[in-house]
Coordinates of N, CA and C in Angstrom, one line a residue:
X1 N -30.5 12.7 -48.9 CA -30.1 11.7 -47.9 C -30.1 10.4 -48.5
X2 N -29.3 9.6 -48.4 CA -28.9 8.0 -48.6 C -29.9 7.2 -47.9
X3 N -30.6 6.1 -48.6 CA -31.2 5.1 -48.5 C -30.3 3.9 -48.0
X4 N -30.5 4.0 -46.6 CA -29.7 2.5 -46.5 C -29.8 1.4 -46.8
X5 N -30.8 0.8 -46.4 CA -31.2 -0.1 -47.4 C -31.3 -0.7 -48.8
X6 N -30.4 0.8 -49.9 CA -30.0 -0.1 -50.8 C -28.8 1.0 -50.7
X7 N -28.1 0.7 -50.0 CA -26.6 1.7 -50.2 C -26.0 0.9 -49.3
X8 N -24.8 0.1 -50.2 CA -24.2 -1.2 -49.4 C -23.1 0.0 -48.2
X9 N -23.0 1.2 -48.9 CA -21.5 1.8 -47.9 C -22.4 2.6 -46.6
X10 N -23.6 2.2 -45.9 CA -24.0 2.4 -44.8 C -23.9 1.1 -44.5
X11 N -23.3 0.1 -44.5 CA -23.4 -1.0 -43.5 C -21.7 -0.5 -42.5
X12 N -21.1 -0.1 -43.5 CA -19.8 0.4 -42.4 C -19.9 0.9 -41.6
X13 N -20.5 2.2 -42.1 CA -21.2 3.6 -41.3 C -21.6 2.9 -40.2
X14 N -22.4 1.6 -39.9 CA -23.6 0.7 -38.7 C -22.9 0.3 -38.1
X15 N -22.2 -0.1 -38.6 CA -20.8 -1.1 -38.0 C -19.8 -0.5 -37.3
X16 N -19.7 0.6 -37.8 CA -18.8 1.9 -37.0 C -19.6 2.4 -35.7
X17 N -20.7 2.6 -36.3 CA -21.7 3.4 -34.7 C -21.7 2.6 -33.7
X18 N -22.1 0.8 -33.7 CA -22.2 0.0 -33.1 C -20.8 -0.1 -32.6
X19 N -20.3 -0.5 -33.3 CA -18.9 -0.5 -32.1 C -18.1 0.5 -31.0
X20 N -18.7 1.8 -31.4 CA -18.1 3.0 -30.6 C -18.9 3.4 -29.9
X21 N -20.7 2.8 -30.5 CA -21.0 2.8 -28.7 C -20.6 1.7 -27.8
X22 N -20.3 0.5 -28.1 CA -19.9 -0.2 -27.3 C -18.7 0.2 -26.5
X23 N -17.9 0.6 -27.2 CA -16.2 1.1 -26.8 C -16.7 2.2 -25.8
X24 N -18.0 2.7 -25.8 CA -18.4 4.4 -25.1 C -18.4 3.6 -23.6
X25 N -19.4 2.4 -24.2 CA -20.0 2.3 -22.8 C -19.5 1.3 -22.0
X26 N -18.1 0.4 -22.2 CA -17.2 0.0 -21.8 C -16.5 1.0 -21.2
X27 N -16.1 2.0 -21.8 CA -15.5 3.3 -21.0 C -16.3 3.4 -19.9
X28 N -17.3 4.3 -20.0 CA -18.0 4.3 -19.0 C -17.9 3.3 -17.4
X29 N -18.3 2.4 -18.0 CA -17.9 0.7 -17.1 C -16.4 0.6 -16.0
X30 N -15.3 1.2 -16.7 CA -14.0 1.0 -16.5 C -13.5 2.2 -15.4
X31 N -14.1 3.6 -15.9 CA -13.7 4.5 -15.7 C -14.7 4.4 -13.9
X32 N -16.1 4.0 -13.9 CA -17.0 4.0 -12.6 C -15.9 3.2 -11.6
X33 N -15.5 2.1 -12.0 CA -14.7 0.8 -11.7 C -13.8 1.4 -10.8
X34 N -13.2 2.6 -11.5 CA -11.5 3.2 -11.5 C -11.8 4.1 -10.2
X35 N -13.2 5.2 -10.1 CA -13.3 5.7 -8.9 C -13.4 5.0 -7.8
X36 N -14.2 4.0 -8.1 CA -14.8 3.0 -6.8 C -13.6 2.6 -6.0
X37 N -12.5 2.2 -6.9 CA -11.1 1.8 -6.5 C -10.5 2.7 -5.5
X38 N -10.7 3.9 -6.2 CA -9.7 5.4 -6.2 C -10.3 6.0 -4.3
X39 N -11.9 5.6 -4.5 CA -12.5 5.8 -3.0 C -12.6 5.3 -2.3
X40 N -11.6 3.9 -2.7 CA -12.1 3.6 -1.3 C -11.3 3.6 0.4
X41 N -12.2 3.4 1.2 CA -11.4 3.9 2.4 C -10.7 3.0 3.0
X42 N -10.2 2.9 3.9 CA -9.0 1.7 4.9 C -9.0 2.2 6.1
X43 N -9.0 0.6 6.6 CA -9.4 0.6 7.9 C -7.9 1.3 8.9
X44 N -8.3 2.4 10.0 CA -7.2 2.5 10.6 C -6.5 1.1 11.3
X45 N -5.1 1.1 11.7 CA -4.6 0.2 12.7 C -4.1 0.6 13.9
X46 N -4.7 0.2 15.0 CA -4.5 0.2 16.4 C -3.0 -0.8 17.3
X47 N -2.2 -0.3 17.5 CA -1.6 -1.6 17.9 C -1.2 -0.9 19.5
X48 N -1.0 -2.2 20.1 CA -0.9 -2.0 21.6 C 0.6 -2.6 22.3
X49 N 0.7 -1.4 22.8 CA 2.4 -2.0 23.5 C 2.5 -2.1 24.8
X50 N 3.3 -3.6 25.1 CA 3.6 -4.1 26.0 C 4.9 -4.0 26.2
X51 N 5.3 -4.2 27.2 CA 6.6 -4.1 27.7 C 7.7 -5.5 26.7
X52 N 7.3 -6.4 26.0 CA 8.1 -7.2 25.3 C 8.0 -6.4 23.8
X53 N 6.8 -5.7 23.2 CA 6.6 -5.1 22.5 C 8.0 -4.6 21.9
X54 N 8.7 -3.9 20.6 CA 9.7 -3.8 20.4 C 9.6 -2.1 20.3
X55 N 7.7 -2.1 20.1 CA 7.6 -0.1 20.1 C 8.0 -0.1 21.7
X56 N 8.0 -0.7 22.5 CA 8.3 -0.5 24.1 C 9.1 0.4 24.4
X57 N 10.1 0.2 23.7 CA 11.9 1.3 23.4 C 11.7 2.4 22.5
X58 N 11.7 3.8 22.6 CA 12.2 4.4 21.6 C 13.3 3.9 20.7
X59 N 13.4 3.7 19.3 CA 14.1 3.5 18.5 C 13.8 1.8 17.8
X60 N 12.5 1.4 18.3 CA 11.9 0.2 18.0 C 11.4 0.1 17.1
X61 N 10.6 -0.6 16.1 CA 9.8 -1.0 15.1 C 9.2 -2.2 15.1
X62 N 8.1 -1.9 14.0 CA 7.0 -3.2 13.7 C 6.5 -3.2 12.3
X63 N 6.4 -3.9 11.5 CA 6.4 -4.1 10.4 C 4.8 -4.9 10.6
X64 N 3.3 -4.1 10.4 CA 2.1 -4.5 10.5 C 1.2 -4.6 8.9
X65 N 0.4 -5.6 9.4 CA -0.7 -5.6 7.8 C -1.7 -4.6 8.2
X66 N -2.0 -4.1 7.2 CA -3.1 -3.3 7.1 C -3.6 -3.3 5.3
X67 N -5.1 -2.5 5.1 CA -5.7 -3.1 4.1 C -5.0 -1.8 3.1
X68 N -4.2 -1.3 3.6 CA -3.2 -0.9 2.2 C -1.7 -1.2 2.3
X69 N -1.7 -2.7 2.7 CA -0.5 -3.3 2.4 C 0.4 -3.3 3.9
X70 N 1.3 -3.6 3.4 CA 2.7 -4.0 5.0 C 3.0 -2.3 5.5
X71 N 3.0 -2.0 6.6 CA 3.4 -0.6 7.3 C 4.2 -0.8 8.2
X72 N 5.0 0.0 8.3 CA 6.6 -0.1 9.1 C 6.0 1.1 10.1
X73 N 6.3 0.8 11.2 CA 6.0 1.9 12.6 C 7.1 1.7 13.4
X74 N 7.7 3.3 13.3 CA 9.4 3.1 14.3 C 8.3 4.3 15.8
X75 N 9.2 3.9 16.7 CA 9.0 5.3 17.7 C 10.2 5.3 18.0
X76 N 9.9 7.1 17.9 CA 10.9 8.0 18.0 C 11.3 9.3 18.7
X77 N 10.4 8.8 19.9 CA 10.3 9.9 21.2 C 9.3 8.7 22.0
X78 N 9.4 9.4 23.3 CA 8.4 8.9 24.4 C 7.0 8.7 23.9
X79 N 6.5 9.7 23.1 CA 4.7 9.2 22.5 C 4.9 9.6 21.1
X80 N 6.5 9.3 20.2 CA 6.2 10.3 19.2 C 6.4 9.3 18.4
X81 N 5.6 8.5 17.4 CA 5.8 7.4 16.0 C 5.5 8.0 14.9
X82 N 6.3 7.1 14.0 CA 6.5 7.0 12.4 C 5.5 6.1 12.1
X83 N 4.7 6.4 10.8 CA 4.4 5.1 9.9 C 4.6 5.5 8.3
X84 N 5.0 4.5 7.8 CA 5.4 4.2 6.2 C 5.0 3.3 5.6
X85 N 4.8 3.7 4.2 CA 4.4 1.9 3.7 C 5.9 1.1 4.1
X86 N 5.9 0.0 4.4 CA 7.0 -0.4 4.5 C 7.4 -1.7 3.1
X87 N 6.5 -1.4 2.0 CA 7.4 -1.9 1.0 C 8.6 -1.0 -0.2
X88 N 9.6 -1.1 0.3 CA 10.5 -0.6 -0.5 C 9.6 0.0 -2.5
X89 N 10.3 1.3 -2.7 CA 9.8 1.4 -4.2 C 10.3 1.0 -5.3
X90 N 11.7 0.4 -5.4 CA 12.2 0.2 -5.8 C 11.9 -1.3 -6.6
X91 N 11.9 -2.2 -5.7 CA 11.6 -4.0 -6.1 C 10.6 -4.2 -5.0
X92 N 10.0 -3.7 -3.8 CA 9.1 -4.1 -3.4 C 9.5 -5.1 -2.2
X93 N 11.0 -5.0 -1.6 CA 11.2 -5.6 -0.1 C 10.9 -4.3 0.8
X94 N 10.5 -5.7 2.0 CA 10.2 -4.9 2.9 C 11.6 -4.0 3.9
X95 N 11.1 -2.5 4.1 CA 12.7 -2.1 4.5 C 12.3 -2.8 6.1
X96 N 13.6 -1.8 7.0 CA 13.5 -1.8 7.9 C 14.2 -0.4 8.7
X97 N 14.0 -0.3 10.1 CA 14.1 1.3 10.8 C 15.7 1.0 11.0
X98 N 16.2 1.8 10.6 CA 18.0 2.3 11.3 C 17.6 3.2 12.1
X99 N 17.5 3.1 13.4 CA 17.1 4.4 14.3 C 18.4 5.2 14.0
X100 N 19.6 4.8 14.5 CA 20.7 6.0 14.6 C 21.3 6.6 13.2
X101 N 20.5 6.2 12.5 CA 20.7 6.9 11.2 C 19.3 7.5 10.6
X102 N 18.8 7.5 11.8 CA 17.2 8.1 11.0 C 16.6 7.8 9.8
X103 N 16.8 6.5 9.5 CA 16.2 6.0 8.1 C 15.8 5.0 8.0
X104 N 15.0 4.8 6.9 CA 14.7 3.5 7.1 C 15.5 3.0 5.4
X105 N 15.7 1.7 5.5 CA 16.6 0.9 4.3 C 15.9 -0.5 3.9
X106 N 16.4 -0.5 2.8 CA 16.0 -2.0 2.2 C 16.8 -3.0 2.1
X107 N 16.9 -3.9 2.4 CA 17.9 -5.2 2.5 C 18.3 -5.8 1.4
X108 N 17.3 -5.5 0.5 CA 17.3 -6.2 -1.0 C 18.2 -5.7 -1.5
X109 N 17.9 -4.3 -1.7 CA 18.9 -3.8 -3.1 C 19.6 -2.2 -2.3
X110 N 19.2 -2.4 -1.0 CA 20.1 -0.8 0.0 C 19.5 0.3 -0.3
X111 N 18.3 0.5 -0.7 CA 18.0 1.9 -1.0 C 17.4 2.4 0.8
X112 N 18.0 3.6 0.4 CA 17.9 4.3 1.8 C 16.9 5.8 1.8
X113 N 15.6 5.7 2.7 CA 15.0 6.7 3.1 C 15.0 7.5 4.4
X114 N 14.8 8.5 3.9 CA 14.5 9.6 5.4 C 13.4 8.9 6.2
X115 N 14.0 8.9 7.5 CA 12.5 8.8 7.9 C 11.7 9.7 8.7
X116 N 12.2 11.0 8.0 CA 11.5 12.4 8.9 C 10.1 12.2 7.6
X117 N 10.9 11.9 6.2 CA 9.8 12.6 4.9 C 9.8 11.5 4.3
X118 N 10.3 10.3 4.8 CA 10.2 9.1 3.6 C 10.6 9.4 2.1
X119 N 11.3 10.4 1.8 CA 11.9 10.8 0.4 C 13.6 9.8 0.6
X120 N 13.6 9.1 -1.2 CA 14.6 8.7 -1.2 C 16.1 9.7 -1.1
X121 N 17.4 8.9 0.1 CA 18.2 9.2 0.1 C 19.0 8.6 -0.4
X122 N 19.0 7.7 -0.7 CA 20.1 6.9 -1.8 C 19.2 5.6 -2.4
X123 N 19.8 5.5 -3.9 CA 19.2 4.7 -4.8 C 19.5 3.4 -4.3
X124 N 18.8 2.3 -5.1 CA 18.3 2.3 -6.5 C 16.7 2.7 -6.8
X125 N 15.9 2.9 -5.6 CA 14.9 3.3 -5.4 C 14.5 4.8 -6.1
X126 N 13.8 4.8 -6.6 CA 14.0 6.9 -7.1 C 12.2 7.1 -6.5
X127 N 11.4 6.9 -5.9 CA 10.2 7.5 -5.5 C 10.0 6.7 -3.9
X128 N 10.0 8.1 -3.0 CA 9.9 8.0 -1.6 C 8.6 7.1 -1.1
X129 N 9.0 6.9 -0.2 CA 7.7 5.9 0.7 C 6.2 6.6 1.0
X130 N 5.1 6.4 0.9 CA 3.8 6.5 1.4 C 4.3 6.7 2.8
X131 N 3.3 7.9 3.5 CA 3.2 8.1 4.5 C 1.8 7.5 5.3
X132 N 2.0 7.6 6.4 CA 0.8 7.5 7.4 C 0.9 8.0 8.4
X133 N -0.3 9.0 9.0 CA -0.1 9.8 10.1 C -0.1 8.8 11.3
X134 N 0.7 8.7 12.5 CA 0.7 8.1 13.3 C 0.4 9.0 14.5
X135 N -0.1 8.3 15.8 CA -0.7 9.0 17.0 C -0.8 8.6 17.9
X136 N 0.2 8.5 19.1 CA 0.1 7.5 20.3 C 0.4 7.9 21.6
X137 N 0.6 6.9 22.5 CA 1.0 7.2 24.0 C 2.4 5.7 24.1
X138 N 2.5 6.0 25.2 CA 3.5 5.1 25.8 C 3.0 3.8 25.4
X139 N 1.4 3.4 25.6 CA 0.7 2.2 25.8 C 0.2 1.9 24.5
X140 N 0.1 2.4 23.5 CA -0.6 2.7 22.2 C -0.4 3.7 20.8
X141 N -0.6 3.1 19.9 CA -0.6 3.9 18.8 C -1.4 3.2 17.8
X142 N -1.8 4.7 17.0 CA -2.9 4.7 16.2 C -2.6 5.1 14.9
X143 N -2.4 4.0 13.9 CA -2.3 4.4 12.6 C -3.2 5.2 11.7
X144 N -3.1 5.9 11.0 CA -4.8 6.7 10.2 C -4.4 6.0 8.7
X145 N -4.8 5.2 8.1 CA -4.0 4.1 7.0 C -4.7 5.1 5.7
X146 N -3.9 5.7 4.7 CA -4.6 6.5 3.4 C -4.2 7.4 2.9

């Protein structure tokens, strides 16, 4: 076994270990970081409709904040709503609901989604919209945001 102390080619060897634990435990650091991110939860959104309200109408929308970004909510029956993320995937405008074409579209650049599955129907967009379960009455709906 090598004497480090007088064997100049263990200072590399030191120099190597020291750095790759550091690199270990930066990993470590980044990776805890990455779950904490990955779990965290969001708050549902409640919203309440009134008769000026635009969800008031079947075939209406709202474009709300919530803590994972802008959500597009069309209704599309007497108690039956949509929610989507409502930033486009493509460049990130916000779309809007085409009731009589069941989709929702982007103004920016036209890409057009279902809005049964939020999967793209026409480009330049190629990955469909985030879903959110939606849940309401005539008077209300309840977003589940995640």
């Amino acid at each position: 076994m090598k004497d480090c102390n007088k064997n100049s080619d263990c200072s590399g060897r030191r120099e190597f270990l020291v750095k790759t634990a550091g690199l270990a435990g930066g990993l470590v650091l980044t990776i805890s970081g990455i779950g904490s991110a990955l779990g965290r939860s969001f708050a549902d959104v409640s919203i309440n409709i009134d008769s000026s309200s635009p969800l008031s109408k079947i075939g209406g929308s709202v474009v709300v904040d919530s803590s994972a970004g802008k959500i597009i909510v069309a209704r599309t029956g007497e108690a039956a709503f949509i929610a989507y993320s409502a930033k486009c995937t493509h460049k990130g405008g916000i779309v809007e609901y085409d009731a009589a074409g069941k989709q929702f579209v982007c103004p920016k650049h036209g890409s057009k989604f279902d809005a049964g599955t939020g999967s793209v129907k026409e480009g330049p967009a190629d990955i469909s919209l985030a879903s959110h379960t939606a849940k309401g009455t005539a008077a209300s709906v309840t977003i589940t945001v995640g």
